Short mmCIF file of C-alpha atoms in Angstrom, two decimals:
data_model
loop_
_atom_site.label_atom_id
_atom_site.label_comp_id
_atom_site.label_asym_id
_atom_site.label_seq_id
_atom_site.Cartn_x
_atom_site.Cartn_y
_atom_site.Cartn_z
CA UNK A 22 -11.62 15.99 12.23
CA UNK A 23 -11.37 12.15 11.87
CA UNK A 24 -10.26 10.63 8.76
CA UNK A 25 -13.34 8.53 8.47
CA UNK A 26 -15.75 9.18 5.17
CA UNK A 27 -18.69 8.16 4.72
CA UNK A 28 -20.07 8.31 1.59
CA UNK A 29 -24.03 8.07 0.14
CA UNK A 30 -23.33 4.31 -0.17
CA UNK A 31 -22.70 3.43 3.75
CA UNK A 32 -19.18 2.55 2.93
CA UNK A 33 -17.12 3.18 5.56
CA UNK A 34 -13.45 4.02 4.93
CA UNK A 35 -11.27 4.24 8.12
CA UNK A 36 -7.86 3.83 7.34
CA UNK A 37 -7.07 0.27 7.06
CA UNK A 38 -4.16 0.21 9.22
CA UNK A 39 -6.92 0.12 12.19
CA UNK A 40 -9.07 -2.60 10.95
CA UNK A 41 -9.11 -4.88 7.81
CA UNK A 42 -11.65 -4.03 5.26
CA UNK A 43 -14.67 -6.38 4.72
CA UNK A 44 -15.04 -8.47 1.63
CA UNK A 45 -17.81 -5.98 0.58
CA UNK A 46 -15.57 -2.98 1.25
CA UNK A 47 -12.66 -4.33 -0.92
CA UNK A 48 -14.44 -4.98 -3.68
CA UNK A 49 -16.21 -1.67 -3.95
CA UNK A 50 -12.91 0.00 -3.48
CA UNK A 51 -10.74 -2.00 -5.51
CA UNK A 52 -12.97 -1.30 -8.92
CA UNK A 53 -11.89 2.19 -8.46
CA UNK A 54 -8.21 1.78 -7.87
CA UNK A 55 -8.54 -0.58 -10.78
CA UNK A 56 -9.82 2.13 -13.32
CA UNK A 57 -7.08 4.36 -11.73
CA UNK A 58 -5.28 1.66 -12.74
CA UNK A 59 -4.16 2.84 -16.27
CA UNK A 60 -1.62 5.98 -16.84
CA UNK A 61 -4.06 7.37 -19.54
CA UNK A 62 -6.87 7.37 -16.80
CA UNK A 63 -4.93 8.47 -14.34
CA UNK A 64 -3.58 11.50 -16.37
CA UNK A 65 -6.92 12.05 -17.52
CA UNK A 66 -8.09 12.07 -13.85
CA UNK A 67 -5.40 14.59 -12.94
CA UNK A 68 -5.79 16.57 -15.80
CA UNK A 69 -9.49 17.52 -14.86
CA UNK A 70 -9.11 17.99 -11.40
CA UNK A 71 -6.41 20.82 -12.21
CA UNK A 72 -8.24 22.17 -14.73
CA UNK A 73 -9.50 25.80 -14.52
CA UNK A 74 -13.35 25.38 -12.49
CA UNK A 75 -12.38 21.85 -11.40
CA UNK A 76 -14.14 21.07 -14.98
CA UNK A 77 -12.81 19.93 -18.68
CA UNK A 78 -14.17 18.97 -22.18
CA UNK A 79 -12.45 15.85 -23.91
CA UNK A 80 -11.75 19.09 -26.38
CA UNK A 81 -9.68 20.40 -23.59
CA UNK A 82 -8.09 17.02 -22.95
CA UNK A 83 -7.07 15.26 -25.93
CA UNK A 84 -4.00 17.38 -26.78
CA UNK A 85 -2.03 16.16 -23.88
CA UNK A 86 -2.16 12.42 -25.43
CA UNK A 87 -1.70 10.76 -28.53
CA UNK A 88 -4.65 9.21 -28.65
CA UNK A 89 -7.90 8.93 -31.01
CA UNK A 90 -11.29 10.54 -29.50
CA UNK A 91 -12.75 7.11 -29.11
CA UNK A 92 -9.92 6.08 -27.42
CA UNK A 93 -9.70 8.73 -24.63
CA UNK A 94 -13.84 8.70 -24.66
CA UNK A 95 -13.74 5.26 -23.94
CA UNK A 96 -10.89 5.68 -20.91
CA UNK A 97 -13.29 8.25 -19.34
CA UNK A 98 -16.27 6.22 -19.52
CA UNK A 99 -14.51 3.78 -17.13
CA UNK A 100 -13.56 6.93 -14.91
CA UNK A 101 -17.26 7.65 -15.16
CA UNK A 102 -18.58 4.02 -14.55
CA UNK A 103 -15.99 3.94 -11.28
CA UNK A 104 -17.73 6.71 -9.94
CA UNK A 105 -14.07 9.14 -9.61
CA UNK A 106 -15.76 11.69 -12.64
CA UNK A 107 -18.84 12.94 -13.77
CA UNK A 108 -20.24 14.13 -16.83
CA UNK A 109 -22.72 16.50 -17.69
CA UNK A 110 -23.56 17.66 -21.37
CA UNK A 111 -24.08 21.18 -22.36
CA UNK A 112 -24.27 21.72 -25.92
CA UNK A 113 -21.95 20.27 -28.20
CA UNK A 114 -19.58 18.77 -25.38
CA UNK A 115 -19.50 17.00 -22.16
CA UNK A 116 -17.79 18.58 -19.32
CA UNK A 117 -16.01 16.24 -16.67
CA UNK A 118 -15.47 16.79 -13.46
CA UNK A 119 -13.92 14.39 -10.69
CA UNK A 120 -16.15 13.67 -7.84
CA UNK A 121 -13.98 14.42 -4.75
CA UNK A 122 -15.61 11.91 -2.28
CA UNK A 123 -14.37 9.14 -4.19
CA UNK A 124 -11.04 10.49 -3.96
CA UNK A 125 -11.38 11.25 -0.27
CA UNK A 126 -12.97 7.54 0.56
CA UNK A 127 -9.40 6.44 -2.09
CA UNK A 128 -6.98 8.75 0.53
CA UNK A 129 -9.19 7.65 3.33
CA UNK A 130 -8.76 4.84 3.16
CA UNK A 131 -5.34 4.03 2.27
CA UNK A 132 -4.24 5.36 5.78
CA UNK A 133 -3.92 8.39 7.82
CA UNK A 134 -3.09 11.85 6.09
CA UNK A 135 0.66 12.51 6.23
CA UNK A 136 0.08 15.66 8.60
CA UNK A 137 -1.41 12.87 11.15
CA UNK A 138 1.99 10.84 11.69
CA UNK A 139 1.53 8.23 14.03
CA UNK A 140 5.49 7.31 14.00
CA UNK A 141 6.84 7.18 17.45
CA UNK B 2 2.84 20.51 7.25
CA UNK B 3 2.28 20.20 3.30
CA UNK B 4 0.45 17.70 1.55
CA UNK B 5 3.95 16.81 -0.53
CA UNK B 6 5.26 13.73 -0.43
CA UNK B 7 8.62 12.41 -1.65
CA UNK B 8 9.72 9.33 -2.35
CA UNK B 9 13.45 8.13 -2.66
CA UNK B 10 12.43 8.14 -6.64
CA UNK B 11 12.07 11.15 -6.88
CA UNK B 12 8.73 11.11 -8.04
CA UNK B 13 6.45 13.93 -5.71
CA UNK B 14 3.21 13.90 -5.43
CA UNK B 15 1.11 16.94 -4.58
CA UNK B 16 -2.50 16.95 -5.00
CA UNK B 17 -3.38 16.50 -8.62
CA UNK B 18 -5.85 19.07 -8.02
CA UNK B 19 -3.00 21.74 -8.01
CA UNK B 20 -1.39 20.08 -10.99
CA UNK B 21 -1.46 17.36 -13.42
CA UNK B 22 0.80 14.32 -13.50
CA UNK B 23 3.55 14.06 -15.71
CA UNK B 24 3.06 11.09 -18.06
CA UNK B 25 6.14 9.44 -15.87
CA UNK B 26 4.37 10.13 -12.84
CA UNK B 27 1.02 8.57 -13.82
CA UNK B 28 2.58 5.34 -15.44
CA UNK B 29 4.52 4.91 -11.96
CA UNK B 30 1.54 5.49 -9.81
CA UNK B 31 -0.89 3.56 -11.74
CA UNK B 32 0.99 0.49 -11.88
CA UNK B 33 0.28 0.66 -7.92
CA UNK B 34 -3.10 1.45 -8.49
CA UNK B 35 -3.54 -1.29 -10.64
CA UNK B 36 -2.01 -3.49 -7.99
CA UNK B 37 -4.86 -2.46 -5.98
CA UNK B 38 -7.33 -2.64 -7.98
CA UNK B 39 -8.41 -6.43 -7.20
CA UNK B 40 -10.66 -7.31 -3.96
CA UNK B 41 -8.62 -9.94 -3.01
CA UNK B 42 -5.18 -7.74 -3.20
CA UNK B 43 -6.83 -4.96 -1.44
CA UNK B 44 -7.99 -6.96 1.31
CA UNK B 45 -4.75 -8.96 1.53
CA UNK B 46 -3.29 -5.34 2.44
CA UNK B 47 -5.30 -4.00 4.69
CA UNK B 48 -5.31 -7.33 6.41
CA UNK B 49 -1.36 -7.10 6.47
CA UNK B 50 -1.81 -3.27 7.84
CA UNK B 51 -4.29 -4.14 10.38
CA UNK B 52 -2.53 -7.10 11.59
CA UNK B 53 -0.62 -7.18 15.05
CA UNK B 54 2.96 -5.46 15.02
CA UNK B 55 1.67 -4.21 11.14
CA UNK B 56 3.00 -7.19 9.19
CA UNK B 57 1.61 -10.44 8.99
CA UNK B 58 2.39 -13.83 7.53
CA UNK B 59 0.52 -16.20 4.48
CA UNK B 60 -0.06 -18.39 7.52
CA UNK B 61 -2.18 -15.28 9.30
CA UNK B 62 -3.88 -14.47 5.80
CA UNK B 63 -4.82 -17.43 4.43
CA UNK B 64 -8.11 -18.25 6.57
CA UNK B 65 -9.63 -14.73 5.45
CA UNK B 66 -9.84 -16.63 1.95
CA UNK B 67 -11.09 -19.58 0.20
CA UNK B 68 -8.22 -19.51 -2.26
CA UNK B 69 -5.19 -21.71 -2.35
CA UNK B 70 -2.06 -20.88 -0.75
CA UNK B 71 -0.31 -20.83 -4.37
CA UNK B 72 -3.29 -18.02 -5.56
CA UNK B 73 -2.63 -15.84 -1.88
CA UNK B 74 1.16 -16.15 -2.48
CA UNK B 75 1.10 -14.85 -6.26
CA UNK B 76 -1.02 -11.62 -4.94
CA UNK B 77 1.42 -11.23 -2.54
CA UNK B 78 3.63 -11.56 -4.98
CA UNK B 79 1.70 -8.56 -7.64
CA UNK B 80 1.63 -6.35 -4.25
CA UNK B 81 5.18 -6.53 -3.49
CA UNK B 82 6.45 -5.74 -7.00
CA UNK B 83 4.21 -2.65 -6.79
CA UNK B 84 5.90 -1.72 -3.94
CA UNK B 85 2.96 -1.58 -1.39
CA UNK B 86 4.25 -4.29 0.53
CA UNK B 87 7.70 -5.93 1.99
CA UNK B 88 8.60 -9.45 2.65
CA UNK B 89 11.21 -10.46 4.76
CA UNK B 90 11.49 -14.45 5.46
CA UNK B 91 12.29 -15.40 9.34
CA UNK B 92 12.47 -18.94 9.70
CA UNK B 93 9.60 -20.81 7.50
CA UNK B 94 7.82 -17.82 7.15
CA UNK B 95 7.71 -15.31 4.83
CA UNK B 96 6.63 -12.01 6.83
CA UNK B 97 5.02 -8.85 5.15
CA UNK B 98 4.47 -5.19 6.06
CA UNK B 99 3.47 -2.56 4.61
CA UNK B 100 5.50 -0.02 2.44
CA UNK B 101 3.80 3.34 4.44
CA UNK B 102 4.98 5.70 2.03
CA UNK B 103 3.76 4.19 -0.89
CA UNK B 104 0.34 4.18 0.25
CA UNK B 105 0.85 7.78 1.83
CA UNK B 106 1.96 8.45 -1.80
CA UNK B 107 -1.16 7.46 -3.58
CA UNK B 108 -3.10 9.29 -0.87
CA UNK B 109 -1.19 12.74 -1.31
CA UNK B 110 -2.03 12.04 -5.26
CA UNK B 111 -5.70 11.69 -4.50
CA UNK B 112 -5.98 15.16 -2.73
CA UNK B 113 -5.73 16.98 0.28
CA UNK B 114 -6.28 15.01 3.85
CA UNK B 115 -10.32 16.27 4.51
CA UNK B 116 -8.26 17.84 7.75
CA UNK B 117 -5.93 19.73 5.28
CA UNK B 118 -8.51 21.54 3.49
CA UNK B 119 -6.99 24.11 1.25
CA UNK B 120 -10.10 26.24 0.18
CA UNK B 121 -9.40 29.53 -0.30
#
């Protein structure tokens, strides 16, 4: 029940309010804040995770922005390069779907869950 | 005991696996993100959260970097007008913490806590 994650990569991610993260660490975790970095992305981002199945076409996401298909294609290759989505192709589209232990090494990270107050 | 966080903006942030973000939510959130999403800024705060008393000055940061004091100060700088961090001068110092419920904001975004597992 400890807020530690480990994912496949050996990168730890205790909360950082108990020790500093290593150069290696930061780096690693800052190219994923950085493509969250970007409302489009991050709508995009939330957008598939509450889609129905956890899963969701660019044909199910492109109505919610004003944006060309290139445009949004490119925005969730960098999701997909950053490691927070996956894509898998099954006929004529590719189905997205967020890959929840980035998110959790993200929360992890960034301190202890709310339900875990520390405040005195 | 839920996952939902407030802040005094008024801006919540449940899971955005339950729901999406509003386009205001996502261009509030990514903009800390973004601040984030650069090693040197991420380490600079969890260096600042893991520090003694949880705050920290550019005179207890600087030696975790070979970067200039002007460079450490302007990421300071990006972090504080993100809102992750405070600054509050004492004497010739300039002495940050962090902002806990920004960060516990992001995390809420990100998902449930692993402990707070909401599987049906």
């Amino acid at each position: 029940m400890s807020n530690q994650v480990r994912d496949d990569e050996g990168l730890c991610c205790s909360p950082m309010t108990g020790e500093p993260l290593s150069a290696e660490q930061a780096a690693e975790l800052s190219s994923v804040f950085k493509a969250l970095g970007d409302p489009v992305r991050l709508r995009l981002l939330s957008l598939i995770a509450a889609h129905a199945d956890g899963e969701a076409c660019v044909c199910d996401l492109s109505g919610a922005f004003e944006l060309s298909g290139p445009t949004i294609s490119h925005h969730l290759k960098v999701l997909r390069e950053a490691g927070a989505i996956t894509g898998e192709r099954r006929g004529t589209w590719v189905y997205y779907r967020v890959l929840p232990e980035t998110l959790r090494r993200l929360a992890a990270v960034l301190g202890p869950a709310p339900s875990a107050s520390t405040s005195a």
